[in-house]
Amino acid sequence: MKLTEDKLIFWGTRGGLPSGEITSAKYGLATSCVELSFSDRHIILDAGSGISLFGKQIDLNDRKPIDILIGHYHYDHLIGLPFFLPLFNGNHTVRIFLPELEGKHGIEAIDKLISPPLFPITRDMFSDNVSFHSFVPGETLTLGLHDTIETSLFPHPGQNCGYRLNRRGKNTLCYISDIENNSDSTLDDVIKFIKNCNHLIIDSSYTKEESKSRKGWGHLNLDDIEIIASRLPGVQIYLYHHDIFKTDSQVEMDSRNLLNEYNNVKLAKQLDVVELS
Ligand SMILES: [Zn+2]
């Protein structure tokens, strides 16, 4: 097994709603979904519309298990799930990990979204190889031989679970989408959680100006990211969950100063592949 087989793939980088605008295509039309493609499994973070793109291209002969970790139950993080072909074809073993948020089991949210009148079918149509696993944020999950995943709650309406994946003690990647800086301790908590990781994928929906009129909407702004980037220069940060109404040129314009000043910050683009070494 070579470490160079390990890849990070952005299947969906948009927040809120899939975009259909060609002027937004560079930084992403599909909503939140990231794949960690490893030699022994696929780990999927969130099931926004981007997961349908992953499911469409996966080889039927690829028998690696697929583990899906959901951060929270807002629909932009779930709408791709009933369009994820490996749930139906019986060729793949799929485990879906659901954090308990505000004391509720995530399966309730899944059943609301994937049932009439919101959707024509229910999860009874999924193959027998699909299973759901509930956990309480704060628990550490073990996936196979090589991966442990630390989990932690972060502020967002309805709460959000962040993930810290430790791959053979290397290639540590953190995923926190979505999160709002709504207390004196929020950024300190983030920094504590991500410290010494190699990669961080994080909500960066707004500019500071935009966030003033969007308090309670649940998202970070680029000034919050600057604080994280300056305090942890060794962490490669990917700006993620681009606001639905932003065109590619707006996304670039808003983040230009941050990208110029910090070489550890990049914009996440749909279909970008990062070799993890
Ligand atoms: Zn979202």
Coordinates of C-alpha atoms and ligand atoms in Angstrom, one line a residue:
M1 CA 0.0 0.0 0.0
K2 CA 1.5 3.3 -1.1
L3 CA 0.7 6.5 0.6
T4 CA 0.6 8.2 -2.8
E5 CA -2.7 6.4 -3.5
D6 CA -4.3 8.6 -0.9
K7 CA -6.3 11.5 -2.4
L8 CA -8.7 14.2 -1.4
I9 CA -11.4 15.0 -4.0
F10 CA -13.8 17.9 -3.8
W11 CA -17.1 16.6 -5.3
G12 CA -19.1 19.6 -4.0
T13 CA -18.0 22.9 -2.6
R14 CA -21.1 25.1 -2.7
G15 CA -23.2 26.0 0.3
G16 CA -27.0 26.4 0.6
L17 CA -28.2 25.2 -2.8
P18 CA -26.7 23.7 -5.9
S19 CA -25.9 26.4 -8.4
G20 CA -26.8 26.2 -12.0
E21 CA -24.9 29.3 -13.1
I22 CA -22.1 28.8 -15.5
T23 CA -20.4 31.9 -13.9
S24 CA -20.1 29.9 -10.7
A25 CA -18.9 26.6 -12.2
K26 CA -15.2 27.0 -11.4
Y27 CA -15.6 27.0 -7.6
G28 CA -18.5 24.7 -7.6
L29 CA -22.0 24.0 -8.7
A30 CA -22.7 21.0 -6.3
T31 CA -23.2 21.2 -2.5
S32 CA -20.9 19.9 0.2
C33 CA -19.2 16.6 -0.4
V34 CA -15.5 15.6 -0.1
E35 CA -14.0 12.2 -0.7
L36 CA -10.9 10.8 0.9
S37 CA -9.9 8.1 -1.5
F38 CA -7.7 5.5 0.2
S39 CA -6.3 2.2 -0.9
D40 CA -8.7 0.3 1.4
R41 CA -11.8 2.5 1.5
H42 CA -13.6 5.6 0.5
I43 CA -14.4 8.1 3.2
I44 CA -17.1 10.6 2.2
L45 CA -17.6 13.8 4.2
D46 CA -21.2 15.0 3.8
A47 CA -23.8 14.0 1.2
G48 CA -24.6 17.2 -0.6
S49 CA -25.4 17.0 -4.3
G50 CA -21.7 16.4 -5.0
I51 CA -22.0 12.8 -3.7
S52 CA -24.1 12.0 -6.8
L53 CA -21.1 12.8 -9.0
F54 CA -18.9 10.5 -7.0
G55 CA -21.5 7.7 -7.1
K56 CA -22.0 8.0 -10.9
Q57 CA -18.4 7.4 -11.7
I58 CA -17.4 4.7 -9.2
D59 CA -16.4 1.4 -10.8
L60 CA -18.8 -1.5 -10.1
N61 CA -15.6 -3.6 -9.6
D62 CA -14.4 -1.3 -6.9
R63 CA -15.3 -3.3 -3.8
K64 CA -13.7 -0.9 -1.3
P65 CA -16.2 -0.1 1.5
I66 CA -17.7 3.4 1.5
D67 CA -18.0 5.2 4.8
I68 CA -20.1 8.4 4.8
L69 CA -19.8 10.9 7.7
I70 CA -22.6 13.5 7.9
G71 CA -21.7 16.8 9.6
H72 CA -25.3 18.0 10.2
Y73 CA -28.8 17.6 8.7
H74 CA -29.4 20.8 6.7
Y75 CA -30.5 19.7 3.3
D76 CA -27.5 21.1 1.4
H77 CA -25.5 18.4 3.2
L78 CA -28.0 15.6 2.5
I79 CA -29.8 16.1 -0.8
G80 CA -27.3 14.0 -2.8
L81 CA -28.0 10.9 -0.6
P82 CA -31.0 9.5 -2.5
F83 CA -29.2 10.1 -5.7
F84 CA -26.1 8.1 -4.6
L85 CA -26.1 5.0 -6.9
P86 CA -24.1 2.7 -4.6
L87 CA -27.0 2.8 -2.1
F88 CA -29.1 0.9 -4.6
N89 CA -26.9 -1.4 -6.6
G90 CA -25.9 -3.9 -3.9
N91 CA -22.3 -3.9 -5.1
H92 CA -20.9 -1.7 -2.4
T93 CA -20.9 -1.9 1.4
V94 CA -21.9 1.5 2.6
R95 CA -21.9 2.7 6.2
I96 CA -23.5 6.0 7.0
F97 CA -22.4 7.6 10.3
L98 CA -24.9 10.1 11.8
P99 CA -24.0 12.4 14.8
E100 CA -26.7 12.9 17.4
L101 CA -27.3 16.6 17.3
E102 CA -29.4 18.4 20.0
G103 CA -30.1 15.0 21.5
K104 CA -31.8 13.7 18.4
H105 CA -30.9 10.7 16.2
G106 CA -29.9 11.7 12.7
I107 CA -32.0 8.9 11.2
E108 CA -35.1 11.0 11.9
A109 CA -33.9 13.8 9.6
I110 CA -33.0 11.3 6.9
D111 CA -36.4 9.7 7.1
K112 CA -38.1 13.1 6.9
L113 CA -36.1 14.1 3.8
I114 CA -36.3 10.8 2.0
S115 CA -40.0 10.0 2.2
P116 CA -43.2 11.4 0.7
P117 CA -44.2 14.1 0.2
L118 CA -40.6 15.4 0.0
F119 CA -39.3 12.5 -1.9
P120 CA -40.9 9.6 -3.9
I121 CA -39.2 6.7 -2.1
T122 CA -38.0 5.8 1.4
R123 CA -34.7 4.3 2.6
D124 CA -36.4 0.9 2.4
M125 CA -35.3 0.9 -1.3
F126 CA -31.6 1.0 -0.3
S127 CA -29.7 -2.3 -0.7
D128 CA -29.1 -4.6 2.3
N129 CA -25.4 -3.6 2.2
V130 CA -26.3 -0.1 3.5
S131 CA -26.3 0.5 7.2
F132 CA -26.7 3.5 9.5
H133 CA -24.6 4.2 12.7
S134 CA -25.5 6.8 15.3
F135 CA -22.8 8.3 17.5
V136 CA -22.5 11.1 20.0
P137 CA -20.0 13.9 19.0
G138 CA -16.9 13.7 21.1
E139 CA -16.7 10.0 20.4
T140 CA -13.7 8.7 18.3
L141 CA -14.8 6.5 15.4
T142 CA -12.6 3.7 14.1
L143 CA -12.9 2.9 10.4
G144 CA -10.9 -0.2 9.3
L145 CA -7.3 -0.7 10.3
H146 CA -5.8 2.7 9.5
D147 CA -8.3 5.4 10.3
T148 CA -9.5 6.9 13.5
I149 CA -11.8 9.9 13.4
E150 CA -12.1 12.3 16.3
T151 CA -15.4 14.2 16.4
S152 CA -16.5 17.4 18.1
L153 CA -19.5 19.7 18.1
F154 CA -19.2 23.2 16.7
P155 CA -21.8 26.1 16.7
H156 CA -24.3 26.1 13.9
P157 CA -28.1 26.3 14.0
G158 CA -29.0 22.7 15.0
Q159 CA -25.3 22.1 15.8
N160 CA -22.6 20.7 13.5
C161 CA -20.1 17.8 14.0
G162 CA -16.5 18.5 12.9
Y163 CA -14.2 15.6 12.0
R164 CA -10.5 15.1 12.5
L165 CA -9.2 12.1 10.5
N166 CA -6.0 10.5 11.5
R167 CA -4.6 8.2 8.8
R168 CA -1.9 5.9 10.2
G169 CA -0.9 8.8 12.4
K170 CA -0.1 10.9 9.3
N171 CA -2.2 12.7 6.8
T172 CA -4.3 14.3 9.4
L173 CA -7.3 16.1 7.8
C174 CA -10.0 18.2 9.5
Y175 CA -13.4 18.9 8.1
I176 CA -15.6 21.6 9.7
S177 CA -18.6 22.6 7.6
D178 CA -20.6 24.6 8.8
I179 CA -19.7 26.8 11.7
E180 CA -20.4 30.2 13.1
N181 CA -18.1 32.3 15.2
N182 CA -20.7 33.1 17.9
S183 CA -18.8 33.2 21.1
D184 CA -15.4 34.2 22.6
S185 CA -14.2 30.6 22.5
T186 CA -15.3 29.5 19.0
L187 CA -12.0 30.1 17.2
D188 CA -9.9 28.9 20.1
D189 CA -12.0 25.7 20.1
V190 CA -11.4 25.3 16.3
I191 CA -7.7 25.9 16.7
K192 CA -7.4 23.4 19.5
F193 CA -9.2 20.8 17.4
I194 CA -7.2 21.3 14.2
K195 CA -3.8 21.9 15.8
N196 CA -1.0 19.9 14.0
C197 CA -3.3 18.7 11.3
N198 CA -2.0 18.8 7.7
H199 CA -5.2 19.9 5.9
L200 CA -8.3 21.8 7.0
I201 CA -11.5 22.1 5.0
I202 CA -13.6 24.8 6.5
D203 CA -16.7 27.0 6.0
S204 CA -15.7 30.4 4.6
S205 CA -19.1 31.6 3.3
Y206 CA -18.9 35.3 3.9
T207 CA -16.8 38.4 4.0
K208 CA -16.8 40.2 7.4
E209 CA -19.1 42.8 6.0
E210 CA -21.6 40.2 4.8
S211 CA -21.6 38.4 8.1
K212 CA -22.8 41.5 10.0
S213 CA -26.3 41.1 8.5
R214 CA -26.2 37.3 8.7
K215 CA -25.8 36.6 12.4
G216 CA -27.4 33.3 13.3
W217 CA -27.1 31.9 9.8
G218 CA -24.4 29.7 11.0
H219 CA -21.2 30.5 9.0
L220 CA -17.7 31.8 9.3
N221 CA -16.3 34.9 7.5
L222 CA -12.9 35.4 5.9
D223 CA -11.6 37.4 8.8
D224 CA -12.2 34.4 11.0
I225 CA -10.1 32.3 8.6
E226 CA -7.3 34.8 8.7
I227 CA -7.1 34.4 12.4
I228 CA -6.8 30.6 12.0
A229 CA -4.4 30.9 9.1
S230 CA -2.1 33.2 11.0
R231 CA -2.1 31.1 14.2
L232 CA -1.5 27.8 12.4
P233 CA 0.8 28.5 9.4
G234 CA 1.6 24.8 9.0
V235 CA -2.0 23.9 8.3
Q236 CA -3.1 23.9 4.6
I237 CA -6.6 25.5 4.6
Y238 CA -9.2 25.1 1.9
L239 CA -11.9 27.8 1.8
Y240 CA -15.1 25.8 1.4
H241 CA -19.0 26.1 1.3
H242 CA -19.0 29.0 -1.1
D243 CA -22.1 31.1 -0.8
I244 CA -24.8 30.2 -3.3
F245 CA -25.1 33.7 -4.8
K246 CA -21.4 34.2 -5.4
T247 CA -20.0 34.0 -8.9
D248 CA -16.4 32.7 -9.4
S249 CA -15.1 36.3 -9.8
Q250 CA -16.8 37.3 -6.5
V251 CA -15.3 34.3 -4.7
E252 CA -11.9 35.3 -6.0
M253 CA -12.3 39.0 -5.3
D254 CA -13.5 38.4 -1.7
S255 CA -10.6 36.1 -0.9
R256 CA -7.8 37.8 -2.9
N257 CA -6.1 39.6 0.1
L258 CA -6.3 36.5 2.3
L259 CA -4.8 34.3 -0.5
N260 CA -2.1 36.9 -1.2
E261 CA -1.1 37.2 2.4
Y262 CA -1.2 33.5 3.5
N263 CA 0.3 30.8 1.3
N264 CA -1.4 28.2 3.5
V265 CA -4.8 29.2 2.2
K266 CA -6.5 28.0 -1.0
L267 CA -9.9 28.1 -2.5
A268 CA -11.6 24.7 -2.8
K269 CA -12.8 24.0 -6.3
Q270 CA -15.3 21.3 -7.4
L271 CA -13.4 18.3 -8.9
D272 CA -10.0 19.4 -7.5
V273 CA -7.9 16.5 -6.5
V274 CA -5.2 16.8 -3.8
E275 CA -2.6 14.1 -3.5
L276 CA -2.1 13.4 0.2
S277 CA 1.5 12.5 1.0
Ligands
ZN1 ZN -24.3 24.1 4.6

